[in-house]
Every structure is written in structure tokens, then in C-alpha cells.
Amino acid sequence: MLTKRIIPCLDIQNGRTVKGIQFEGLIDAGNPVTLAQKYALEGADELVFLDITASVENRSTQLKWVKEIAENLNIPFTVGGGIKDVQHVESILKSGADKVTINTAAIQNPKLVTEIAQNFGNQCVVAAVDAKWENQEWVVYQKGGREKTNWLLLEWVKVLEQLGAGEILFTSMSHDGTKQGFAVEALQQVCEVVKVPVIASGGAGNQAHFAKVFQQTNVDAALAASIFHFNEVPIPVLKNYLKTLNIPIR
């Protein structure tokens, strides 16, 4: 059985790590490079860095902090935010990132997913999907959760896989920052309609939430932010706990 991955996520705004609840009310959570180094030492399997206002501000991801993070990190990391074309992806990868994640750009220009996959390999493309439970269905949002789209979750993830995405990162906006647990049912539905690895995001509040998502769904990884940033659940403690439940952890 493949081992499950634990992935801290750093949402970056103006050079600082921030965290909110359901994509709103952002508070400062520290220096991204310092946090990245800490997580690598603690045994994080990968890191995700999101320049969360790049798409809204219609600008590219800041390459200077990608380079700074790469110089201080020895585990794989994924970068997202404001990615518009293959040239931008190339500059991010040359700056030291291992993968890119695209969300709004994939919705506005689906061909970009295919272009990135063809140029750099499917494993390089993490398709991020933000969705909210509304009127008994999961509706996909773009622009950092600010703008509703016409896509429903399960339709969109199938399209992303067909386009060439190598992983799906699904964040439940309804669960984000609430610390009430992951969107287990929706995550399992996503796992059932795609063959690529799925990363769970949104709602982690304690160790049991990680155990539940790994035991009740086929997700390959679980991502969280605030519980790691504010040391509520240290990564070594979490990994030891999961091992006691015979969940395969790196």
C-alpha cells in the first residue's frame, strides 16, 4: 500500500504566511521560510505554497520567495497563485519548485493544464479545486474562493484528469478553517471518479480528523495549515498517532 502524505500549506500574502476561516478573516501566521524549514525538519512529506492574492490582483507568483524557499528546503514543494502560461511555470520550476498548482487559470484556460503536462510531465501539474456545498451540490469557485463558476465538483475533477492533471487538490470551502474535519463524503466521491492521487484539504482540527480521512476515503494525502502553523498538532506527534492506527505513513 502506498504511504499517505502529510502536507502543510502556506498561504502567502505580502511575503507573510496568513490563515483565515472559509477563505476570510486572514491573520498573520509567520515567516514562510522559517515555517517551511521547521516543517521539513519535523518530517512533512511535501509543502504547498500559495500566493493567495496573485489571481485576484492579476499578477504572477513572486519568484523571489520561491527561490528563497528552495534554498532553504530539502523536501518537494508545490507553488501556486497567478500562473497564466507555460513560461511562468518554467520560471517557477527553474526557481526551485517541484510542481505547480493551478486553479483559476485552469477554469479560464483549460488547455493550460494540457500544455503544462506536455511540457513538464503530468506529475508536475496539481489541479486545485475550491468548492462549496450549496443547495445540495458542490459548486466550484475561482479567484481564491471569491467567484462562483458553472462547474460542479465531480464534473470538473474528471475534466481536469482528462486534460492531464497529475493530482487533484480539493479544498472544501465549507470546511476550511472550521477545524470540524475534512469533507469525507465528497473526498471519497472525488476518489471514485478519478484515478490520479487526491489531496484532502479544508477542515483539519485534530489528529482524529486525519485518521478518519485516511480510513474512510482513498485520498493519498491530507493538507492542513493553521493546526501546524500554531503548533496545535505537531507533525511528528500526528505521524506517530497515525502509525499506531496502522495507517501507512512515511
Coordinates of C-alpha atoms in Angstrom, one line a residue:
M1 CA 0.0 0.0 0.0
L2 CA 1.3 3.5 -0.8
T3 CA 2.2 5.6 2.2
K4 CA 0.0 8.6 2.9
R5 CA 1.5 12.1 2.8
I6 CA 1.1 14.9 5.3
I7 CA 1.4 18.3 3.6
P8 CA 1.4 21.7 5.4
C9 CA 0.1 24.5 3.3
L10 CA 1.4 28.1 3.5
D11 CA -0.9 30.7 2.1
I12 CA 1.3 33.7 1.4
Q13 CA 0.2 37.4 1.2
N14 CA 2.6 40.3 1.1
G15 CA 5.5 37.9 2.0
R16 CA 3.9 36.6 5.1
T17 CA 2.0 33.3 5.9
V18 CA -1.7 34.0 6.6
K19 CA -4.7 31.9 7.6
G20 CA -8.4 32.5 7.7
I21 CA -11.7 30.7 8.1
Q22 CA -13.6 29.8 4.9
F23 CA -11.2 32.0 3.0
E24 CA -11.9 35.1 5.0
G25 CA -10.6 37.0 8.1
L26 CA -6.9 36.4 7.4
I27 CA -4.5 36.6 10.3
D28 CA -0.7 36.5 10.3
A29 CA 0.9 33.1 10.9
G30 CA 4.6 33.8 10.5
N31 CA 7.5 33.9 8.1
P32 CA 7.0 31.3 5.3
V33 CA 10.7 30.4 5.0
T34 CA 11.0 29.8 8.8
L35 CA 7.9 27.7 8.8
A36 CA 9.0 25.7 5.7
Q37 CA 12.3 24.9 7.4
K38 CA 10.5 23.9 10.6
Y39 CA 8.1 21.5 8.7
A40 CA 10.9 19.9 6.7
L41 CA 12.8 19.2 10.0
E42 CA 9.6 17.8 11.6
G43 CA 9.0 15.3 8.8
A44 CA 6.5 16.9 6.4
D45 CA 6.4 14.9 3.2
E46 CA 5.8 17.9 1.0
L47 CA 4.9 21.6 1.2
V48 CA 2.4 23.7 -0.8
F49 CA 2.9 27.4 -1.1
L50 CA 0.0 29.5 -2.5
D51 CA 0.4 33.2 -3.4
I52 CA -3.3 33.7 -2.5
T53 CA -3.9 37.1 -3.9
A54 CA -2.0 36.8 -7.2
S55 CA -5.1 35.8 -9.3
V56 CA -7.3 38.5 -7.8
E57 CA -4.5 41.1 -8.2
N58 CA -3.9 39.8 -11.8
R59 CA -0.2 39.3 -11.3
S60 CA 2.3 36.5 -11.3
T61 CA 3.6 34.5 -8.3
Q62 CA 6.6 36.2 -6.7
L63 CA 9.7 34.3 -7.9
K64 CA 11.9 35.8 -5.2
W65 CA 10.2 33.9 -2.4
V66 CA 10.1 30.7 -4.5
K67 CA 13.9 30.9 -4.8
E68 CA 14.3 31.8 -1.1
I69 CA 12.2 28.8 -0.1
A70 CA 14.1 26.5 -2.5
E71 CA 17.4 27.5 -1.0
N72 CA 16.2 26.6 2.5
L73 CA 14.3 23.4 1.8
N74 CA 15.1 19.7 1.1
I75 CA 11.6 18.3 0.5
P76 CA 9.4 18.6 -2.5
F77 CA 7.3 21.7 -2.8
T78 CA 4.4 22.9 -4.9
V79 CA 3.8 26.6 -5.8
G80 CA 0.5 28.2 -7.0
G81 CA -1.0 31.6 -7.5
G82 CA -1.4 33.7 -10.6
I83 CA 0.0 31.1 -13.0
K84 CA -1.1 32.1 -16.5
D85 CA 1.2 30.3 -19.0
V86 CA 3.9 27.7 -19.6
Q87 CA 6.7 30.3 -19.5
H88 CA 5.6 31.3 -16.0
V89 CA 5.6 27.6 -15.0
E90 CA 9.1 27.2 -16.3
S91 CA 10.4 30.1 -14.3
I92 CA 8.8 28.7 -11.1
L93 CA 10.4 25.3 -11.7
K94 CA 13.7 26.9 -12.5
S95 CA 13.4 28.9 -9.3
G96 CA 13.4 25.6 -7.4
A97 CA 9.8 24.4 -7.1
D98 CA 8.9 20.7 -7.9
K99 CA 5.3 21.2 -9.0
V100 CA 2.8 23.9 -9.7
T101 CA -0.8 24.1 -8.7
I102 CA -3.3 25.9 -10.9
N103 CA -6.9 26.7 -10.1
T104 CA -8.4 29.9 -11.6
A105 CA -6.1 29.6 -14.7
A106 CA -7.4 26.1 -15.4
I107 CA -11.0 27.2 -15.3
Q108 CA -10.3 30.2 -17.6
N109 CA -8.0 28.4 -19.9
P110 CA -8.3 24.6 -19.6
K111 CA -5.8 24.0 -22.4
L112 CA -3.1 25.3 -20.0
V113 CA -3.4 22.1 -17.9
T114 CA -2.5 20.1 -21.0
E115 CA 0.3 22.4 -22.1
I116 CA 2.0 22.2 -18.7
A117 CA 1.6 18.4 -18.6
Q118 CA 3.0 18.0 -22.1
N119 CA 6.0 20.3 -21.4
F120 CA 6.9 19.2 -17.8
G121 CA 5.0 15.9 -17.2
N122 CA 1.7 15.1 -15.6
Q123 CA 3.3 14.8 -12.2
C124 CA 4.1 18.5 -12.3
V125 CA 0.5 19.6 -12.5
V126 CA -1.5 19.8 -9.3
A127 CA -5.1 20.9 -10.2
A128 CA -6.5 22.8 -7.2
V129 CA -10.3 22.8 -6.8
D130 CA -12.1 25.0 -4.3
A131 CA -15.8 24.0 -3.9
K132 CA -18.6 24.9 -1.6
W133 CA -21.7 22.9 -0.5
E134 CA -24.7 24.9 -1.8
N135 CA -28.2 23.8 -2.5
Q136 CA -27.4 20.1 -2.1
E137 CA -24.4 20.2 -4.5
W138 CA -20.7 21.0 -4.6
V139 CA -20.2 24.2 -6.6
V140 CA -16.7 25.1 -7.8
Y141 CA -15.3 28.6 -7.1
Q142 CA -12.4 30.5 -8.6
K143 CA -10.2 33.6 -7.7
G144 CA -9.4 32.5 -4.2
G145 CA -13.0 31.5 -3.5
R146 CA -14.4 34.8 -4.4
E147 CA -16.2 33.9 -7.7
K148 CA -18.7 31.1 -8.4
T149 CA -18.3 29.1 -11.6
N150 CA -20.8 27.0 -13.5
W151 CA -18.8 23.8 -12.7
L152 CA -19.9 21.1 -10.2
L153 CA -17.1 19.4 -8.3
L154 CA -17.3 15.8 -9.8
E155 CA -17.7 17.0 -13.4
W156 CA -14.7 19.4 -13.1
V157 CA -12.3 16.9 -11.5
K158 CA -13.0 14.4 -14.3
V159 CA -12.3 17.1 -16.9
L160 CA -9.0 18.1 -15.1
E161 CA -7.8 14.5 -15.1
Q162 CA -8.6 14.2 -18.9
L163 CA -6.7 17.4 -19.5
G164 CA -3.6 16.0 -17.9
A165 CA -3.6 16.9 -14.2
G166 CA -1.4 14.6 -12.2
E167 CA -3.0 15.3 -8.9
I168 CA -6.2 16.8 -7.6
L169 CA -6.1 19.1 -4.5
F170 CA -9.7 19.5 -3.3
T171 CA -10.4 22.1 -0.7
S172 CA -13.9 22.2 0.8
M173 CA -14.6 25.9 1.3
S174 CA -17.4 24.9 3.6
H175 CA -15.0 23.1 5.9
D176 CA -11.9 25.4 5.6
G177 CA -10.6 26.8 8.9
T178 CA -13.6 25.3 10.8
K179 CA -11.5 22.5 12.4
Q180 CA -14.5 20.3 12.2
G181 CA -12.9 17.6 10.0
F182 CA -12.5 17.1 6.3
A183 CA -15.3 16.7 3.8
V184 CA -15.0 12.9 3.9
E185 CA -18.0 12.0 1.7
A186 CA -17.1 14.5 -1.1
L187 CA -13.5 13.4 -1.0
Q188 CA -14.4 9.8 -1.4
Q189 CA -16.7 10.7 -4.4
V190 CA -13.7 12.5 -6.0
C191 CA -11.5 9.5 -5.4
E192 CA -14.1 7.3 -7.1
V193 CA -14.3 9.4 -10.3
V194 CA -10.6 10.0 -10.9
K195 CA -7.6 7.7 -11.0
V196 CA -4.9 10.3 -10.1
P197 CA -3.9 11.0 -6.5
V198 CA -6.3 13.2 -4.5
I199 CA -5.2 15.6 -1.7
A200 CA -7.7 16.4 1.0
S201 CA -7.8 20.0 2.2
G202 CA -10.1 22.0 4.4
G203 CA -11.3 21.4 8.0
A204 CA -8.4 19.6 9.8
G205 CA -8.7 20.3 13.5
N206 CA -7.1 17.3 15.3
Q207 CA -5.3 14.0 14.8
A208 CA -8.5 12.0 14.6
H209 CA -9.6 14.0 11.5
F210 CA -6.5 12.8 9.6
A211 CA -7.2 9.3 10.7
K212 CA -10.8 9.5 9.6
V213 CA -10.0 10.9 6.1
F214 CA -7.3 8.2 5.5
Q215 CA -9.5 5.3 6.9
Q216 CA -12.8 6.3 5.2
T217 CA -11.5 7.6 1.8
N218 CA -8.9 6.7 -0.7
V219 CA -7.1 10.1 -0.6
D220 CA -3.3 9.9 -1.0
A221 CA -2.5 12.9 1.2
A222 CA -4.0 15.3 3.7
L223 CA -3.2 19.0 3.8
A224 CA -3.6 21.5 6.6
A225 CA -2.5 24.9 7.6
S226 CA -3.4 26.6 10.9
I227 CA -3.1 23.5 13.2
F228 CA 0.5 23.2 12.0
H229 CA 1.3 26.9 12.0
F230 CA 0.1 27.5 15.5
N231 CA 1.6 24.1 16.8
E232 CA -1.8 22.7 17.8
V233 CA -0.9 19.4 16.2
P234 CA 2.9 18.9 15.7
I235 CA 3.7 16.8 12.6
P236 CA 5.8 14.2 14.5
V237 CA 3.0 13.7 17.0
L238 CA 0.5 13.3 14.2
K239 CA 2.6 10.8 12.3
N240 CA 3.2 8.7 15.4
Y241 CA -0.5 8.7 16.1
L242 CA -1.4 7.6 12.6
K243 CA 1.2 4.8 12.8
T244 CA -0.4 3.4 16.0
L245 CA -3.6 3.0 13.9
N246 CA -1.6 1.1 11.2
I247 CA -2.1 3.9 8.6
P248 CA 0.9 3.7 6.3
I249 CA 2.9 6.9 6.9
R250 CA 6.3 7.8 5.5

